[in-house]
Amino acid sequence: MINLELPKRLEDTRALLRQFSAGGLRPLSRKYDLLEQQAMPQELYDLGKLLGGGRNRAAGGSEEPAGANRNGNNMFMVLSSAELCWGDVGLFLALPNVGLGNAAVSAVATDEQKEEWGELFASMAITEPGAGSDSAAIRTTAVLDGDEWVINGEKIFVTSGYRSKQVVVWASLDLKLGKAAIKSFLVPKGTPGMTVTRVEHKLGIRASDTAQIVFENCRVPKANLLGNPEIAKTAEDRKKAFGGVMQTFDNTRPMVAAQGLGVARAALDLTLELLKQKGIELDFEKSYHQMSAIESDLYDMEADYEAARLLVLKAAWMADNKQPNSMNASMSKAKAGRMGNQVALKCVEICGQLGYSKAQLLEKFARDSKIIDIYEGTQQIQQLIIARQVLGKGSSELK
Amino acid sequence: MSDTDVLFDLTPSEEQQMTREVMRRFAREEMAAAARPADEAGALPEGFLRKTVELGLNFMPIPEALGGVGAGRSPVSNVLNTEDLARGDMSMAIAALAPLAMINCVMDYGTDAQKEEVSQALATADFTPAAMALMEPGIGFDARRLNTSAVRQSDGSYVLDGAKSMVAFGPQARLLLVFAASGDAGTQGFILSGDSAGVSFEKEDYMGLRPLPLYAMTLDKVAVPASARLRDDFDPGRLLSLGKIATAALAVGTCQAVLDYVVPYVKERTAFGEPISNRQAVAFMVADMATELEGLRLMVYRAAAQAERGLDCTRAAFLAHRNAVKYGMKIGTDGVQLLGGHGFTRSHPVEMYYRNLRALAMLDGMLLA
């Protein structure tokens, strides 16, 4: 039965997370935006624990029989990402237990490894100075020497790379074999040969650290290769192997898209609150001919927010129900990425001096929102993926 | 499972899936190919309306006791049907669905006698023209402040005065549901026949929707009995929301037709030695069309599903309609752009979609979810 409202269970969780964001993250927003990435926001350890407990309870609540419609973990993750980013995108990224590498490790690590590696706070090192959106072009290598992998290369834009306790690094076992030879490795902090060489100073999400990491003959045990160590033999199998790696993006893209929802909602809520003091309120029955220019902008933003929100929910719902969602995941990211940025910028414009001033958080939302249209696949990469699907084109034709 | 435990779900019911197949086939076979000649002729294809009776649309919401199927009022089914038929042709879809809009409104807000009258007149083996008359001529129409007036007489009857526009079928309409402002009682709906005394029509001509017979309607001291008025609990706000949802559903279907046409075209058309679809400037336009269309479709479904569950759909309907006007026209104009000079000629349907899609901004209360 077609229904696009959330069940009470998820609606309640959403409301709780909003409270958490309003009471836990927002009060820290300005402080850590100014402090940038000098120190780990200590408050986040306690907040993270609080959140972790709530997550286990909420995600375990789905008990639909096999084959029935599910609102599962993907749906939960997009809703929680949106709510936490309503609080603060930078602090959300800096939360110890949402490290991007955590999911990758949890999926494949043995119990002994989990024990050995201790509490997980794993960052994900993929991008290199010469390889951004084209992640198959990475040059970092891993060579087996006895019982150890020897890793060499340079990684940039590693979210939480400085503060995390482990780094999951993508490296090639054989540069000649292309995509299929790319594997991921867990490198605990303090491993000789791995050095954080710089942290970036950024436009936004300043509470989150973004690191450059250099690997120089960095040695890790053989077992630290995550997943299958075999390189696919045939060209067909190699394509499939890398496809499997890229498939994880079908799940993560809606979650990152949800960050755009969070920041847009935050900007809109604050703008509406400020405008209310000026006597401007939305009336969803108003005739187009009766609207002021500012009201017209507000309705447009609400409508675009709604479109993006439903695209995100659909992509997550498809993932929960094991439907192929590659195109929908990209649609959600393309729409929510650009909407979040446009809305946040427009809200600054509408609120004028107050919007631009550091006296309010609107200017921060506008700075934070930009990266959401860039990381986890830029706007243009998403358009490319959507276009290939709609037009039935391969990557060799539509480049 | 209590009502609040209903899960997010995009799966249509089995009934809806079967109906969609029928509607899509009908749109493909009976509408799409006939759309261009109908546009040129400014008239519906011969026999088209009679064929739509076989779809059984009008019978669905009418109770069995009144000769219908008794499937109940389903805004979700209505938007799916509207989307699928508009994919064939927007003008023909409106013509086919105009009587159903009146039936739905009467099922929602009519008296028992009105339900019987409308069922007998419209749930028939032959197509019976009928329509709702809400819109009024000129710039700045506001559906909440109608200029057409209904003045209550001492005997309880009403006298209607004013002007309506974009009234489908006009003088051929067996029944019309006319909306007018009735003093402190606000907007009220009145059922009258197209040949009532004091009613006159003049054919209208628009840039699009050309096959659809649209008329300006003048009401000059039209006397209607009290029994012609919809029930006291008639909710004009909800009616307008259901109208907005249906208009947005027309946008979804028509935009899907645009996409259906441009995708094969840009893959076949070559320039500089390769298909133009291999160029990002073209491909990204197509990607954005597909993305905005999908977002719009979901907004329409959400608003309709809210209405179906009896939730307040005012906000969702307003936002769906707003994006339908904005992105519907954007997709329409991009459709012409992607075909270049060829898109500007009447040898391709994209210029017709463009003209039809502009109507989204003014269609009000013609169809209902």
Short mmCIF file of N, CA, C and O in Angstrom, two decimals, chain A residues 272-386:
data_model
loop_
_atom_site.label_atom_id
_atom_site.label_comp_id
_atom_site.label_asym_id
_atom_site.label_seq_id
_atom_site.Cartn_x
_atom_site.Cartn_y
_atom_site.Cartn_z
N LEU A 272 12.73 30.72 9.27
CA LEU A 272 11.29 30.90 9.54
C LEU A 272 11.07 31.49 10.93
O LEU A 272 10.17 32.31 11.13
N GLU A 273 11.92 31.07 11.86
CA GLU A 273 11.82 31.60 13.22
C GLU A 273 12.13 33.11 13.23
O GLU A 273 11.43 33.90 13.87
N LEU A 274 13.18 33.49 12.51
CA LEU A 274 13.57 34.90 12.46
C LEU A 274 12.53 35.74 11.72
O LEU A 274 12.23 36.87 12.11
N LEU A 275 11.96 35.16 10.64
CA LEU A 275 10.98 35.91 9.85
C LEU A 275 9.66 36.06 10.60
O LEU A 275 8.92 37.01 10.38
N LYS A 276 9.39 35.11 11.47
CA LYS A 276 8.15 35.16 12.25
C LYS A 276 8.10 36.46 13.06
O LYS A 276 7.05 37.08 13.20
N GLN A 277 9.27 36.86 13.55
CA GLN A 277 9.34 38.12 14.31
C GLN A 277 9.05 39.32 13.42
O GLN A 277 8.74 40.40 13.90
N LYS A 278 9.16 39.13 12.11
CA LYS A 278 8.85 40.20 11.15
C LYS A 278 7.42 40.04 10.62
O LYS A 278 7.04 40.72 9.66
N GLY A 279 6.70 39.10 11.18
CA GLY A 279 5.31 38.92 10.76
C GLY A 279 5.12 38.09 9.51
O GLY A 279 4.04 38.05 8.93
N ILE A 280 6.18 37.39 9.07
CA ILE A 280 6.05 36.55 7.87
C ILE A 280 5.88 35.09 8.30
O ILE A 280 6.72 34.55 9.00
N GLU A 281 4.77 34.49 7.88
CA GLU A 281 4.54 33.07 8.18
C GLU A 281 4.01 32.37 6.95
O GLU A 281 3.30 32.97 6.15
N LEU A 282 4.32 31.09 6.82
CA LEU A 282 3.88 30.36 5.65
C LEU A 282 2.42 29.94 5.79
O LEU A 282 1.97 29.57 6.86
N ASP A 283 1.70 30.05 4.69
CA ASP A 283 0.29 29.66 4.64
C ASP A 283 0.16 28.80 3.39
O ASP A 283 0.25 29.32 2.26
N PHE A 284 0.00 27.51 3.59
CA PHE A 284 0.05 26.58 2.46
C PHE A 284 -1.26 26.53 1.67
O PHE A 284 -1.54 25.55 1.00
N GLU A 285 -2.02 27.59 1.76
CA GLU A 285 -3.20 27.69 0.90
C GLU A 285 -3.16 28.99 0.09
O GLU A 285 -4.09 29.30 -0.64
N LYS A 286 -2.07 29.73 0.27
CA LYS A 286 -2.00 31.05 -0.34
C LYS A 286 -1.94 30.98 -1.87
O LYS A 286 -1.29 30.11 -2.43
N SER A 287 -2.60 31.96 -2.50
CA SER A 287 -2.55 32.03 -3.96
C SER A 287 -1.21 32.62 -4.39
O SER A 287 -0.67 33.51 -3.74
N TYR A 288 -0.71 32.10 -5.49
CA TYR A 288 0.56 32.57 -6.07
C TYR A 288 0.54 34.09 -6.26
O TYR A 288 1.55 34.77 -6.09
N HIS A 289 -0.61 34.61 -6.61
CA HIS A 289 -0.71 36.05 -6.91
C HIS A 289 -0.65 36.93 -5.66
O HIS A 289 -0.53 38.13 -5.77
N GLN A 290 -0.77 36.31 -4.50
CA GLN A 290 -0.78 37.08 -3.26
C GLN A 290 0.56 37.06 -2.52
O GLN A 290 0.68 37.59 -1.42
N MET A 291 1.56 36.39 -3.11
CA MET A 291 2.82 36.18 -2.37
C MET A 291 3.83 37.29 -2.58
O MET A 291 3.95 37.81 -3.69
N SER A 292 4.59 37.58 -1.53
CA SER A 292 5.75 38.46 -1.70
C SER A 292 6.90 37.61 -2.26
O SER A 292 6.83 36.39 -2.26
N ALA A 293 7.94 38.30 -2.73
CA ALA A 293 9.08 37.58 -3.32
C ALA A 293 9.73 36.66 -2.29
O ALA A 293 10.10 35.52 -2.59
N ILE A 294 9.84 37.14 -1.06
CA ILE A 294 10.47 36.32 -0.02
C ILE A 294 9.61 35.10 0.29
O ILE A 294 10.12 33.98 0.40
N GLU A 295 8.32 35.30 0.38
CA GLU A 295 7.44 34.14 0.63
C GLU A 295 7.58 33.13 -0.51
O GLU A 295 7.65 31.92 -0.28
N SER A 296 7.61 33.64 -1.72
CA SER A 296 7.72 32.75 -2.88
C SER A 296 9.01 31.92 -2.79
O SER A 296 8.99 30.71 -3.04
N ASP A 297 10.09 32.54 -2.39
CA ASP A 297 11.35 31.80 -2.21
C ASP A 297 11.20 30.72 -1.13
O ASP A 297 11.69 29.61 -1.27
N LEU A 298 10.51 31.08 -0.06
CA LEU A 298 10.35 30.12 1.04
C LEU A 298 9.54 28.89 0.60
O LEU A 298 9.89 27.76 0.91
N TYR A 299 8.46 29.13 -0.16
CA TYR A 299 7.68 27.99 -0.64
C TYR A 299 8.50 27.11 -1.58
O TYR A 299 8.43 25.89 -1.53
N ASP A 300 9.29 27.77 -2.44
CA ASP A 300 10.15 27.00 -3.34
C ASP A 300 11.13 26.13 -2.56
O ASP A 300 11.36 24.97 -2.91
N MET A 301 11.69 26.70 -1.51
CA MET A 301 12.66 25.94 -0.72
C MET A 301 11.99 24.78 0.00
O MET A 301 12.53 23.68 0.05
N GLU A 302 10.81 25.03 0.55
CA GLU A 302 10.09 23.94 1.22
C GLU A 302 9.77 22.82 0.23
O GLU A 302 9.86 21.63 0.56
N ALA A 303 9.40 23.22 -0.99
CA ALA A 303 9.05 22.20 -2.00
C ALA A 303 10.28 21.41 -2.42
O ALA A 303 10.23 20.18 -2.54
N ASP A 304 11.40 22.10 -2.62
CA ASP A 304 12.62 21.39 -3.00
C ASP A 304 13.12 20.50 -1.87
O ASP A 304 13.65 19.40 -2.11
N TYR A 305 12.97 20.97 -0.66
CA TYR A 305 13.35 20.16 0.50
C TYR A 305 12.52 18.87 0.51
O TYR A 305 13.05 17.78 0.72
N GLU A 306 11.24 19.03 0.28
CA GLU A 306 10.33 17.88 0.29
C GLU A 306 10.70 16.88 -0.81
O GLU A 306 10.72 15.67 -0.58
N ALA A 307 11.00 17.39 -2.00
CA ALA A 307 11.39 16.49 -3.10
C ALA A 307 12.65 15.72 -2.73
O ALA A 307 12.73 14.50 -2.91
N ALA A 308 13.64 16.43 -2.19
CA ALA A 308 14.90 15.79 -1.82
C ALA A 308 14.68 14.76 -0.71
O ALA A 308 15.20 13.65 -0.76
N ARG A 309 13.86 15.14 0.27
CA ARG A 309 13.60 14.24 1.39
C ARG A 309 12.98 12.93 0.91
O ARG A 309 13.39 11.84 1.31
N LEU A 310 12.01 13.03 0.01
CA LEU A 310 11.35 11.81 -0.46
C LEU A 310 12.27 10.98 -1.34
O LEU A 310 12.22 9.74 -1.32
N LEU A 311 13.16 11.63 -2.10
CA LEU A 311 14.13 10.87 -2.90
C LEU A 311 15.08 10.10 -1.99
O LEU A 311 15.45 8.96 -2.28
N VAL A 312 15.47 10.71 -0.88
CA VAL A 312 16.35 10.04 0.08
C VAL A 312 15.62 8.85 0.72
O VAL A 312 16.16 7.74 0.81
N LEU A 313 14.39 9.10 1.16
CA LEU A 313 13.63 8.01 1.80
C LEU A 313 13.42 6.86 0.82
O LEU A 313 13.53 5.69 1.18
N LYS A 314 13.15 7.19 -0.44
CA LYS A 314 12.92 6.11 -1.41
C LYS A 314 14.20 5.28 -1.61
O LYS A 314 14.15 4.05 -1.63
N ALA A 315 15.34 5.96 -1.77
CA ALA A 315 16.60 5.24 -2.00
C ALA A 315 16.91 4.33 -0.81
O ALA A 315 17.34 3.18 -0.99
N ALA A 316 16.66 4.82 0.41
CA ALA A 316 16.92 4.01 1.61
C ALA A 316 15.92 2.85 1.69
O ALA A 316 16.29 1.72 2.04
N TRP A 317 14.68 3.15 1.37
CA TRP A 317 13.64 2.11 1.41
C TRP A 317 13.96 0.99 0.42
O TRP A 317 13.82 -0.20 0.72
N MET A 318 14.45 1.37 -0.76
CA MET A 318 14.82 0.35 -1.76
C MET A 318 15.96 -0.52 -1.22
O MET A 318 15.96 -1.73 -1.40
N ALA A 319 16.94 0.11 -0.57
CA ALA A 319 18.06 -0.65 -0.01
C ALA A 319 17.55 -1.61 1.07
O ALA A 319 17.94 -2.78 1.12
N ASP A 320 16.64 -1.12 1.91
CA ASP A 320 16.07 -1.99 2.95
C ASP A 320 15.33 -3.18 2.36
O ASP A 320 15.26 -4.24 2.96
N ASN A 321 14.75 -2.98 1.20
CA ASN A 321 13.94 -4.03 0.58
C ASN A 321 14.68 -4.76 -0.54
O ASN A 321 14.06 -5.39 -1.40
N LYS A 322 16.03 -4.61 -0.51
CA LYS A 322 16.90 -5.35 -1.45
C LYS A 322 16.55 -5.10 -2.91
O LYS A 322 16.65 -5.98 -3.75
N GLN A 323 16.11 -3.88 -3.21
CA GLN A 323 15.88 -3.51 -4.60
C GLN A 323 17.11 -2.76 -5.10
O GLN A 323 17.66 -1.94 -4.37
N PRO A 324 17.56 -3.03 -6.34
CA PRO A 324 18.72 -2.31 -6.88
C PRO A 324 18.41 -0.80 -6.88
O PRO A 324 17.40 -0.38 -7.44
N ASN A 325 19.28 -0.01 -6.24
CA ASN A 325 18.93 1.40 -6.05
C ASN A 325 20.04 2.34 -6.48
O ASN A 325 20.08 3.49 -6.04
N SER A 326 20.94 1.86 -7.33
CA SER A 326 22.09 2.68 -7.70
C SER A 326 21.66 4.04 -8.26
O SER A 326 22.15 5.09 -7.84
N MET A 327 20.71 4.03 -9.20
CA MET A 327 20.25 5.29 -9.78
C MET A 327 19.54 6.16 -8.74
O MET A 327 19.76 7.37 -8.66
N ASN A 328 18.72 5.53 -7.93
CA ASN A 328 17.96 6.30 -6.93
C ASN A 328 18.88 6.86 -5.85
O ASN A 328 18.64 7.95 -5.33
N ALA A 329 19.93 6.10 -5.51
CA ALA A 329 20.89 6.61 -4.53
C ALA A 329 21.56 7.86 -5.08
O ALA A 329 21.72 8.87 -4.37
N SER A 330 21.92 7.82 -6.36
CA SER A 330 22.55 8.99 -6.97
C SER A 330 21.57 10.15 -7.11
O SER A 330 21.93 11.31 -6.94
N MET A 331 20.33 9.83 -7.45
CA MET A 331 19.32 10.90 -7.53
C MET A 331 19.16 11.60 -6.18
O MET A 331 19.06 12.82 -6.10
N SER A 332 19.13 10.80 -5.12
CA SER A 332 18.93 11.37 -3.79
C SER A 332 20.11 12.28 -3.43
O SER A 332 19.93 13.36 -2.90
N LYS A 333 21.31 11.82 -3.77
CA LYS A 333 22.50 12.60 -3.46
C LYS A 333 22.59 13.86 -4.32
O LYS A 333 22.93 14.95 -3.83
N ALA A 334 22.27 13.72 -5.61
CA ALA A 334 22.31 14.89 -6.52
C ALA A 334 21.33 15.95 -6.05
O ALA A 334 21.66 17.13 -5.93
N LYS A 335 20.10 15.51 -5.76
CA LYS A 335 19.07 16.49 -5.41
C LYS A 335 19.30 17.08 -4.01
O LYS A 335 19.24 18.29 -3.83
N ALA A 336 19.57 16.22 -3.05
CA ALA A 336 19.73 16.72 -1.67
C ALA A 336 21.02 17.54 -1.54
O ALA A 336 21.06 18.51 -0.79
N GLY A 337 22.06 17.15 -2.30
CA GLY A 337 23.32 17.89 -2.24
C GLY A 337 23.13 19.32 -2.73
O GLY A 337 23.50 20.28 -2.05
N ARG A 338 22.52 19.46 -3.88
CA ARG A 338 22.37 20.82 -4.42
C ARG A 338 21.30 21.59 -3.67
O ARG A 338 21.44 22.79 -3.42
N MET A 339 20.23 20.89 -3.26
CA MET A 339 19.17 21.58 -2.51
C MET A 339 19.71 22.11 -1.19
O MET A 339 19.46 23.27 -0.83
N GLY A 340 20.47 21.30 -0.47
CA GLY A 340 20.99 21.72 0.83
C GLY A 340 21.83 22.98 0.71
O GLY A 340 21.70 23.91 1.49
N ASN A 341 22.68 22.99 -0.33
CA ASN A 341 23.55 24.15 -0.54
C ASN A 341 22.74 25.38 -0.97
O ASN A 341 22.92 26.47 -0.43
N GLN A 342 21.83 25.19 -1.91
CA GLN A 342 21.02 26.33 -2.40
C GLN A 342 20.16 26.91 -1.29
O GLN A 342 20.05 28.13 -1.15
N VAL A 343 19.53 26.03 -0.51
CA VAL A 343 18.65 26.50 0.56
C VAL A 343 19.45 27.27 1.61
O VAL A 343 19.06 28.36 2.03
N ALA A 344 20.58 26.71 2.03
CA ALA A 344 21.37 27.37 3.07
C ALA A 344 21.86 28.74 2.60
O ALA A 344 21.83 29.72 3.35
N LEU A 345 22.29 28.82 1.35
CA LEU A 345 22.75 30.10 0.81
C LEU A 345 21.60 31.10 0.70
O LEU A 345 21.75 32.28 1.01
N LYS A 346 20.45 30.62 0.26
CA LYS A 346 19.29 31.49 0.10
C LYS A 346 18.82 32.03 1.46
O LYS A 346 18.39 33.18 1.57
N CYS A 347 18.91 31.20 2.47
CA CYS A 347 18.48 31.63 3.81
C CYS A 347 19.36 32.77 4.32
O CYS A 347 18.88 33.69 4.97
N VAL A 348 20.66 32.70 4.02
CA VAL A 348 21.55 33.81 4.40
C VAL A 348 21.10 35.07 3.68
O VAL A 348 20.97 36.15 4.27
N GLU A 349 20.81 34.92 2.38
CA GLU A 349 20.39 36.07 1.57
C GLU A 349 19.10 36.68 2.12
O GLU A 349 19.01 37.90 2.31
N ILE A 350 18.13 35.83 2.41
CA ILE A 350 16.84 36.32 2.89
C ILE A 350 16.98 37.05 4.22
O ILE A 350 16.34 38.07 4.45
N CYS A 351 17.83 36.54 5.09
CA CYS A 351 17.95 37.15 6.42
C CYS A 351 18.94 38.32 6.45
O CYS A 351 19.20 38.89 7.52
N GLY A 352 19.49 38.63 5.28
CA GLY A 352 20.29 39.85 5.15
C GLY A 352 21.48 39.90 6.10
O GLY A 352 22.19 38.91 6.27
N GLN A 353 21.68 41.05 6.72
CA GLN A 353 22.82 41.24 7.62
C GLN A 353 22.86 40.17 8.70
O GLN A 353 23.91 39.64 9.04
N LEU A 354 21.67 39.85 9.23
CA LEU A 354 21.60 38.85 10.30
C LEU A 354 22.02 37.47 9.79
O LEU A 354 22.66 36.69 10.50
N GLY A 355 21.65 37.20 8.54
CA GLY A 355 22.02 35.92 7.94
C GLY A 355 23.52 35.79 7.76
O GLY A 355 24.10 34.73 7.95
N TYR A 356 24.16 36.89 7.39
CA TYR A 356 25.58 36.90 7.07
C TYR A 356 26.44 36.96 8.33
O TYR A 356 27.62 36.63 8.33
N SER A 357 25.82 37.40 9.43
CA SER A 357 26.56 37.65 10.66
C SER A 357 26.82 36.37 11.45
O SER A 357 26.01 35.43 11.44
N LYS A 358 27.94 36.37 12.16
CA LYS A 358 28.24 35.23 13.03
C LYS A 358 27.38 35.24 14.29
O LYS A 358 27.49 34.35 15.13
N ALA A 359 26.54 36.27 14.41
CA ALA A 359 25.61 36.31 15.54
C ALA A 359 24.58 35.19 15.42
O ALA A 359 23.96 34.79 16.41
N GLN A 360 24.38 34.68 14.21
CA GLN A 360 23.46 33.57 13.98
C GLN A 360 24.21 32.43 13.32
O GLN A 360 25.33 32.62 12.84
N LEU A 361 23.59 31.26 13.26
CA LEU A 361 24.27 30.11 12.66
C LEU A 361 24.03 29.97 11.16
O LEU A 361 24.58 29.07 10.53
N LEU A 362 23.21 30.86 10.58
CA LEU A 362 22.90 30.70 9.15
C LEU A 362 24.14 30.72 8.28
O LEU A 362 24.27 29.96 7.32
N GLU A 363 25.08 31.62 8.59
CA GLU A 363 26.30 31.70 7.78
C GLU A 363 27.10 30.39 7.90
O GLU A 363 27.72 29.95 6.94
N LYS A 364 27.03 29.77 9.06
CA LYS A 364 27.74 28.50 9.25
C LYS A 364 27.07 27.38 8.44
O LYS A 364 27.74 26.59 7.78
N PHE A 365 25.73 27.36 8.48
CA PHE A 365 25.01 26.35 7.68
C PHE A 365 25.40 26.50 6.20
O PHE A 365 25.60 25.50 5.50
N ALA A 366 25.49 27.74 5.74
CA ALA A 366 25.84 27.97 4.33
C ALA A 366 27.25 27.47 4.03
O ALA A 366 27.51 26.94 2.95
N ARG A 367 28.17 27.64 4.99
CA ARG A 367 29.54 27.14 4.76
C ARG A 367 29.58 25.62 4.84
O ARG A 367 30.20 24.96 4.00
N ASP A 368 28.89 25.07 5.83
CA ASP A 368 28.89 23.60 6.00
C ASP A 368 28.26 22.87 4.82
O ASP A 368 28.67 21.78 4.45
N SER A 369 27.21 23.49 4.25
CA SER A 369 26.40 22.78 3.25
C SER A 369 27.16 22.47 1.97
O SER A 369 26.82 21.53 1.25
N LYS A 370 28.19 23.25 1.68
CA LYS A 370 28.84 23.10 0.36
C LYS A 370 29.47 21.72 0.17
O LYS A 370 29.39 21.13 -0.90
N ILE A 371 30.10 21.21 1.24
CA ILE A 371 30.85 19.96 1.09
C ILE A 371 29.91 18.76 0.78
O ILE A 371 30.32 17.79 0.15
N ILE A 372 28.64 18.88 1.20
CA ILE A 372 27.71 17.76 1.00
C ILE A 372 27.42 17.54 -0.48
O ILE A 372 27.09 16.44 -0.91
N ASP A 373 27.62 18.59 -1.29
CA ASP A 373 27.44 18.44 -2.74
C ASP A 373 28.74 18.01 -3.42
O ASP A 373 28.83 17.97 -4.64
N ILE A 374 29.75 17.71 -2.59
CA ILE A 374 31.05 17.33 -3.14
C ILE A 374 31.47 15.92 -2.71
O ILE A 374 31.76 15.07 -3.55
N TYR A 375 31.50 15.69 -1.38
CA TYR A 375 32.03 14.36 -0.97
C TYR A 375 31.01 13.23 -1.18
O TYR A 375 29.86 13.48 -1.41
N GLU A 376 31.54 12.01 -1.15
CA GLU A 376 30.73 10.82 -1.47
C GLU A 376 30.17 10.92 -2.89
O GLU A 376 29.07 10.46 -3.18
N GLY A 377 30.95 11.52 -3.78
CA GLY A 377 30.52 11.69 -5.17
C GLY A 377 29.96 13.08 -5.40
O GLY A 377 28.93 13.42 -4.84
N THR A 378 30.64 13.87 -6.21
CA THR A 378 30.19 15.24 -6.46
C THR A 378 28.85 15.24 -7.20
O THR A 378 28.42 14.23 -7.75
N GLN A 379 28.23 16.41 -7.22
CA GLN A 379 27.01 16.61 -8.01
C GLN A 379 27.18 16.02 -9.42
O GLN A 379 26.32 15.30 -9.93
N GLN A 380 28.33 16.33 -10.02
CA GLN A 380 28.54 15.94 -11.42
C GLN A 380 28.70 14.43 -11.57
O GLN A 380 28.25 13.86 -12.57
N ILE A 381 29.34 13.80 -10.59
CA ILE A 381 29.46 12.33 -10.64
C ILE A 381 28.07 11.70 -10.52
O ILE A 381 27.74 10.74 -11.23
N GLN A 382 27.24 12.25 -9.67
CA GLN A 382 25.88 11.71 -9.52
C GLN A 382 25.10 11.87 -10.82
O GLN A 382 24.41 10.95 -11.27
N GLN A 383 25.24 13.05 -11.45
CA GLN A 383 24.55 13.27 -12.73
C GLN A 383 25.01 12.26 -13.77
O GLN A 383 24.21 11.75 -14.55
N LEU A 384 26.30 11.98 -13.74
CA LEU A 384 26.86 11.02 -14.69
C LEU A 384 26.26 9.63 -14.47
O LEU A 384 25.87 8.95 -15.42
N ILE A 385 26.18 9.22 -13.21
CA ILE A 385 25.63 7.89 -12.91
C ILE A 385 24.16 7.81 -13.32
O ILE A 385 23.71 6.84 -13.94
N ILE A 386 23.41 8.86 -12.99
CA ILE A 386 21.98 8.88 -13.34
C ILE A 386 21.83 8.84 -14.86
O ILE A 386 21.05 8.05 -15.41
#
